[in-house]
Amino acid sequence: MATLGVPRIGPRRELKFALESYWSGKSSASDLLETARALRAANWIEQVRRGVTRIPSNDFSLYDHVLDTAVMVGAIPPAYQWDGGELPLDSYFAMGRGSQGEASSACAHPGHGHGVTALEMTKWFDTNYHYMVPELTDDQVFSLATTKPVDHFLEARQLGIHTRPVILGPVTFLKLAKSHQEGFNPISLLPRLLPVYEELLRKLAAAGADWVQIDEPALVLDLIPNERHAFEFAYGRLAGAVPGLKLMLATYFGSLGDNLDTALSLPVAGLHVDLVRAPQQLEKVVLGARKDLVLSLGLVDGRNVWRANLASILDRVEPILAVRAPQYLEIAPSCSLLHVPVDLEIETALDPDITPWLAFALQKVDELAVLSEALSKGRSAVAAQLQASTDAVRARSLSLKVHDPLVEGRLAGVGDAMKRRQADFGERRHRQDRKLGLPAFPTTTIGSFPQTAEVRKARSAHAKGELSYIDYEAFLKRETESAIRWQEEIGLDVLVHGEFERNDMVQYFGEQLSGFAFTQHAWVQSYGSRYVRPPIIFGDVSRPNPMTVRWWQFAQSLTVKPVKGMLTGPVTILNWSFVRDDLPRETVSRQIALAIRDEVADLEAAGAAMIQIDEAALREGLPLRKSDWKAYLDWAVESFRICSSGVADETQIHTHMCYSEFNQIIDAIAAMDADVISIETSRSRMELLDAFKSFKYPNEIGPGVYDIHSPRVPEVGEMAELLVLASKRIGENQLWVNPDCGLKTRRWEEVRPALVNMVAAAHQLRLKAEAA
């Protein structure tokens, strides 16, 4: 019985608070490291208590495990001024967050007096976890710069716990990396990287490790022949690098598919496969595996919160015991439990009918323990636990809280006319320009403004009953009015109300839609210290009442400038929620789309001339295999068009997308037919716009001109330079000027000067265009 990794954030977000205390200068590095050490110890001890026999170590990270791997192998770009010794903690965080120059002299970027930018960040496969993208060059030199995996193994051993260290595999690491050198493929660096991995394995073996888990999720992707050869080359060396040390090759997030023969041919001691995302591969894996290969079966969903049907799982697994010796089988979650909340037991406010349907990380470990005992001792040994699982699954399937015939009927009535705007973009743009009268290079923000300590305190006090509804409303109105006045003062062209009343861009809507459940403590890590509480979609979705109209009306009443209505799109709500697994995802998405369509109609009726429907997560839901892309994009685009197409031509529809590689889906983005799209481009220095250039994207685009995930304040010239780069890729008459993303996670002290500089950069471009 194994776990591949567990949540590192702590049941009460202890890591978040320790990180942010250190970053703000309120606590020391030793305080932070002690909190981290305590969290690791608690995780190991809890797994022992619950019966795990293969306990991972080095699954913990202060920021991101891919960043840890880059640091471990010495892949630290020159900008961070690493001298070959131990990387300072502040330099490590600068790689993840960026750095204002005065905050850390170790991180000063040559030529940038205001610090260094962070590494590029993007989604970890098709999850909502973000990783830092390693930057490599063709003359890259690797070295074992840290021994973190060894240190954590020894740390656990001091507690009397023998662990299986986890490291990110060399091929996946290189495949996830990027280079700014055109035509250079980081995979070619594999021969230089492998000696570092061999050295690490020798050190782990010397420390007492007998197994090492090497994660290679890239094996579930579409691979070309040289990438398959890379796996054969890598594991031909690593598997024999240290006599007696066994390697568990872990794959997850999908099926091995046409990479199965490659995976089964590798001379490793064990292979983990995901049987939740890809249950169909079980038979081929079992039949194709050599007899002495330990098969780790990913039986419990590591990415969703639903209680497992244990009897059904046993029905699938028990026949394997007839053809394979028990010592060559392990049971495990489908992937690391990093992607689910920590503990259901601390949730006290959930609907008691829904709670028995759920399992968080610790409960999933308990499910594995039941399966393990049933397989080793027979089902009778755990008859009560199996019956409880069966009863919960049946109760959920029959619940009236899950099924709404009205929603099903409305969905059946969706026709083609509901998926199309009345006129094409050219005609719409003419009418919108006439109505709005915006200048060239119009400036705006993505939606949210800082959720300050005062905002969070007021929200918490209201939730606890310590602040009355009237006083809370008055507070929110003051914050909103202040934000509107300040935006007018600095000269933004299109305003936002700031979203101070919103806790989260998905949760806020889900709390007002039917079919959603919410938690108090079910946090999961998105990146660094940014954690989210995904809603749980348990039933059919509809919108009982308007959700945003009242706050938009209040904000618009304060100014003559246009204020955008701000909504979250159906695909993003879907992808950033724990979604019910008893309906196809596309059906749930269309249900949400109809609910958002109702809100769009109400905003327009109230007078909104611009409505932004964020689809930040559309790209991240893309299947890992290209053969599955079309089906996903068809229903994802259809969902957006269902919610956005019911407005008049004069109403301008915006959308926003985060951290996406657009090149291969640009036609689908165009098919969404949003009047204006804003995207992240600052970390890539507008490289992401290449897709829009080659495709000749017809609509308007707001490429983000500064990275909101970093605390640094970019200068006017830096943003103006990015806009010039953007104008070389798309037409100047298409350009909007905006940050990369919403500003809720930043401080006003960072936001104010950054937006002032952004407006100044736009003015520079206007003057230049007028003079041309």
mmCIF file of C-alpha atoms in Angstrom, residues 491-609:
data_model
loop_
_atom_site.group_PDB
_atom_site.id
_atom_site.type_symbol
_atom_site.label_atom_id
_atom_site.label_comp_id
_atom_site.label_asym_id
_atom_site.label_seq_id
_atom_site.Cartn_x
_atom_site.Cartn_y
_atom_site.Cartn_z
ATOM 1 C CA GLY A 491 -6.760 57.691 -16.322
ATOM 2 C CA LEU A 492 -7.810 54.111 -16.988
ATOM 3 C CA ASP A 493 -10.233 53.976 -19.908
ATOM 4 C CA VAL A 494 -12.370 50.995 -18.888
ATOM 5 C CA LEU A 495 -12.975 50.453 -15.199
ATOM 6 C CA VAL A 496 -13.760 47.487 -12.977
ATOM 7 C CA HIS A 497 -15.515 47.506 -9.640
ATOM 8 C CA GLY A 498 -12.729 45.587 -7.904
ATOM 9 C CA GLU A 499 -14.674 42.485 -6.774
ATOM 10 C CA PHE A 500 -14.279 43.214 -3.069
ATOM 11 C CA GLU A 501 -17.480 41.319 -2.362
ATOM 12 C CA ARG A 502 -16.065 38.167 -3.966
ATOM 13 C CA ASN A 503 -14.089 35.538 -2.127
ATOM 14 C CA ASP A 504 -12.955 33.727 -5.272
ATOM 15 C CA MET A 505 -13.756 33.963 -8.977
ATOM 16 C CA VAL A 506 -15.340 30.500 -8.980
ATOM 17 C CA GLN A 507 -16.569 30.143 -5.419
ATOM 18 C CA TYR A 508 -18.472 33.424 -5.553
ATOM 19 C CA PHE A 509 -20.608 32.157 -8.420
ATOM 20 C CA GLY A 510 -20.893 28.614 -7.198
ATOM 21 C CA GLU A 511 -22.301 29.806 -3.886
ATOM 22 C CA GLN A 512 -25.196 31.365 -5.785
ATOM 23 C CA LEU A 513 -25.819 28.470 -8.170
ATOM 24 C CA SER A 514 -27.736 25.314 -7.388
ATOM 25 C CA GLY A 515 -25.836 22.025 -7.464
ATOM 26 C CA PHE A 516 -22.707 23.318 -5.667
ATOM 27 C CA ALA A 517 -21.355 22.546 -2.208
ATOM 28 C CA PHE A 518 -18.639 24.503 -0.391
ATOM 29 C CA THR A 519 -16.124 23.761 2.299
ATOM 30 C CA GLN A 520 -14.384 25.691 5.054
ATOM 31 C CA HIS A 521 -10.965 24.033 5.074
ATOM 32 C CA ALA A 522 -10.688 22.053 1.824
ATOM 33 C CA TRP A 523 -7.725 24.000 0.450
ATOM 34 C CA VAL A 524 -5.463 22.780 -2.341
ATOM 35 C CA GLN A 525 -2.296 24.386 -3.643
ATOM 36 C CA SER A 526 -2.424 26.296 -6.910
ATOM 37 C CA TYR A 527 1.115 27.725 -6.760
ATOM 38 C CA GLY A 528 3.485 28.881 -4.044
ATOM 39 C CA SER A 529 1.373 30.166 -1.175
ATOM 40 C CA ARG A 530 -1.691 30.575 -3.401
ATOM 41 C CA TYR A 531 -4.300 28.037 -2.283
ATOM 42 C CA VAL A 532 -7.869 27.605 -3.488
ATOM 43 C CA ARG A 533 -10.980 25.871 -2.185
ATOM 44 C CA PRO A 534 -12.571 24.378 -5.285
ATOM 45 C CA PRO A 535 -16.364 24.116 -5.152
ATOM 46 C CA ILE A 536 -17.849 20.647 -5.298
ATOM 47 C CA ILE A 537 -20.362 20.207 -8.114
ATOM 48 C CA PHE A 538 -22.639 17.467 -6.850
ATOM 49 C CA GLY A 539 -25.887 18.077 -8.769
ATOM 50 C CA ASP A 540 -27.596 19.686 -11.733
ATOM 51 C CA VAL A 541 -26.679 23.383 -12.063
ATOM 52 C CA SER A 542 -29.014 26.359 -12.446
ATOM 53 C CA ARG A 543 -29.128 30.049 -11.426
ATOM 54 C CA PRO A 544 -31.955 30.885 -9.005
ATOM 55 C CA ASN A 545 -31.283 34.672 -8.913
ATOM 56 C CA PRO A 546 -29.028 37.378 -10.424
ATOM 57 C CA MET A 547 -25.527 37.191 -8.979
ATOM 58 C CA THR A 548 -23.589 40.309 -9.993
ATOM 59 C CA VAL A 549 -26.049 42.890 -11.305
ATOM 60 C CA ARG A 550 -26.491 44.852 -8.097
ATOM 61 C CA TRP A 551 -22.769 45.474 -7.553
ATOM 62 C CA TRP A 552 -22.217 46.358 -11.210
ATOM 63 C CA GLN A 553 -25.068 48.883 -11.059
ATOM 64 C CA PHE A 554 -23.599 50.488 -7.958
ATOM 65 C CA ALA A 555 -20.147 50.803 -9.533
ATOM 66 C CA GLN A 556 -21.472 52.153 -12.826
ATOM 67 C CA SER A 557 -23.540 54.752 -10.979
ATOM 68 C CA LEU A 558 -20.304 56.287 -9.698
ATOM 69 C CA THR A 559 -18.728 57.092 -13.077
ATOM 70 C CA VAL A 560 -19.434 58.022 -16.673
ATOM 71 C CA LYS A 561 -16.657 55.726 -17.856
ATOM 72 C CA PRO A 562 -17.673 52.169 -18.801
ATOM 73 C CA VAL A 563 -17.461 49.576 -16.036
ATOM 74 C CA LYS A 564 -17.117 45.980 -17.141
ATOM 75 C CA GLY A 565 -19.515 43.379 -15.859
ATOM 76 C CA MET A 566 -17.333 40.582 -14.527
ATOM 77 C CA LEU A 567 -18.276 36.911 -14.790
ATOM 78 C CA THR A 568 -16.487 33.588 -14.713
ATOM 79 C CA GLY A 569 -17.081 31.351 -17.700
ATOM 80 C CA PRO A 570 -18.564 27.870 -17.627
ATOM 81 C CA VAL A 571 -15.435 25.965 -18.618
ATOM 82 C CA THR A 572 -13.365 27.712 -15.951
ATOM 83 C CA ILE A 573 -15.990 27.074 -13.288
ATOM 84 C CA LEU A 574 -15.946 23.445 -14.380
ATOM 85 C CA ASN A 575 -12.159 23.055 -14.507
ATOM 86 C CA TRP A 576 -11.614 24.825 -11.193
ATOM 87 C CA SER A 577 -14.182 22.752 -9.346
ATOM 88 C CA PHE A 578 -14.333 19.200 -8.144
ATOM 89 C CA VAL A 579 -16.787 17.957 -10.751
ATOM 90 C CA ARG A 580 -19.370 15.257 -10.329
ATOM 91 C CA ASP A 581 -18.250 11.999 -11.923
ATOM 92 C CA ASP A 582 -21.715 10.618 -12.708
ATOM 93 C CA LEU A 583 -22.247 12.833 -15.784
ATOM 94 C CA PRO A 584 -19.976 13.675 -18.729
ATOM 95 C CA ARG A 585 -18.029 16.869 -18.089
ATOM 96 C CA GLU A 586 -19.438 18.449 -21.226
ATOM 97 C CA THR A 587 -22.982 18.052 -19.902
ATOM 98 C CA VAL A 588 -22.073 19.807 -16.659
ATOM 99 C CA SER A 589 -20.339 22.568 -18.644
ATOM 100 C CA ARG A 590 -23.449 23.228 -20.740
ATOM 101 C CA GLN A 591 -25.582 23.390 -17.604
ATOM 102 C CA ILE A 592 -23.273 26.064 -16.180
ATOM 103 C CA ALA A 593 -23.273 27.898 -19.525
ATOM 104 C CA LEU A 594 -27.038 28.287 -19.411
ATOM 105 C CA ALA A 595 -26.813 29.690 -15.887
ATOM 106 C CA ILE A 596 -24.165 32.236 -16.939
ATOM 107 C CA ARG A 597 -26.213 33.126 -20.039
ATOM 108 C CA ASP A 598 -29.015 34.236 -17.736
ATOM 109 C CA GLU A 599 -26.591 36.475 -15.848
ATOM 110 C CA VAL A 600 -25.227 38.007 -19.059
ATOM 111 C CA ALA A 601 -28.760 38.846 -20.162
ATOM 112 C CA ASP A 602 -29.539 40.525 -16.839
ATOM 113 C CA LEU A 603 -26.327 42.598 -16.935
ATOM 114 C CA GLU A 604 -27.066 43.796 -20.437
ATOM 115 C CA ALA A 605 -30.639 44.649 -19.489
ATOM 116 C CA ALA A 606 -29.274 46.707 -16.584
ATOM 117 C CA GLY A 607 -27.141 48.736 -19.014
ATOM 118 C CA ALA A 608 -23.752 47.010 -19.100
ATOM 119 C CA ALA A 609 -21.981 47.851 -22.376
#
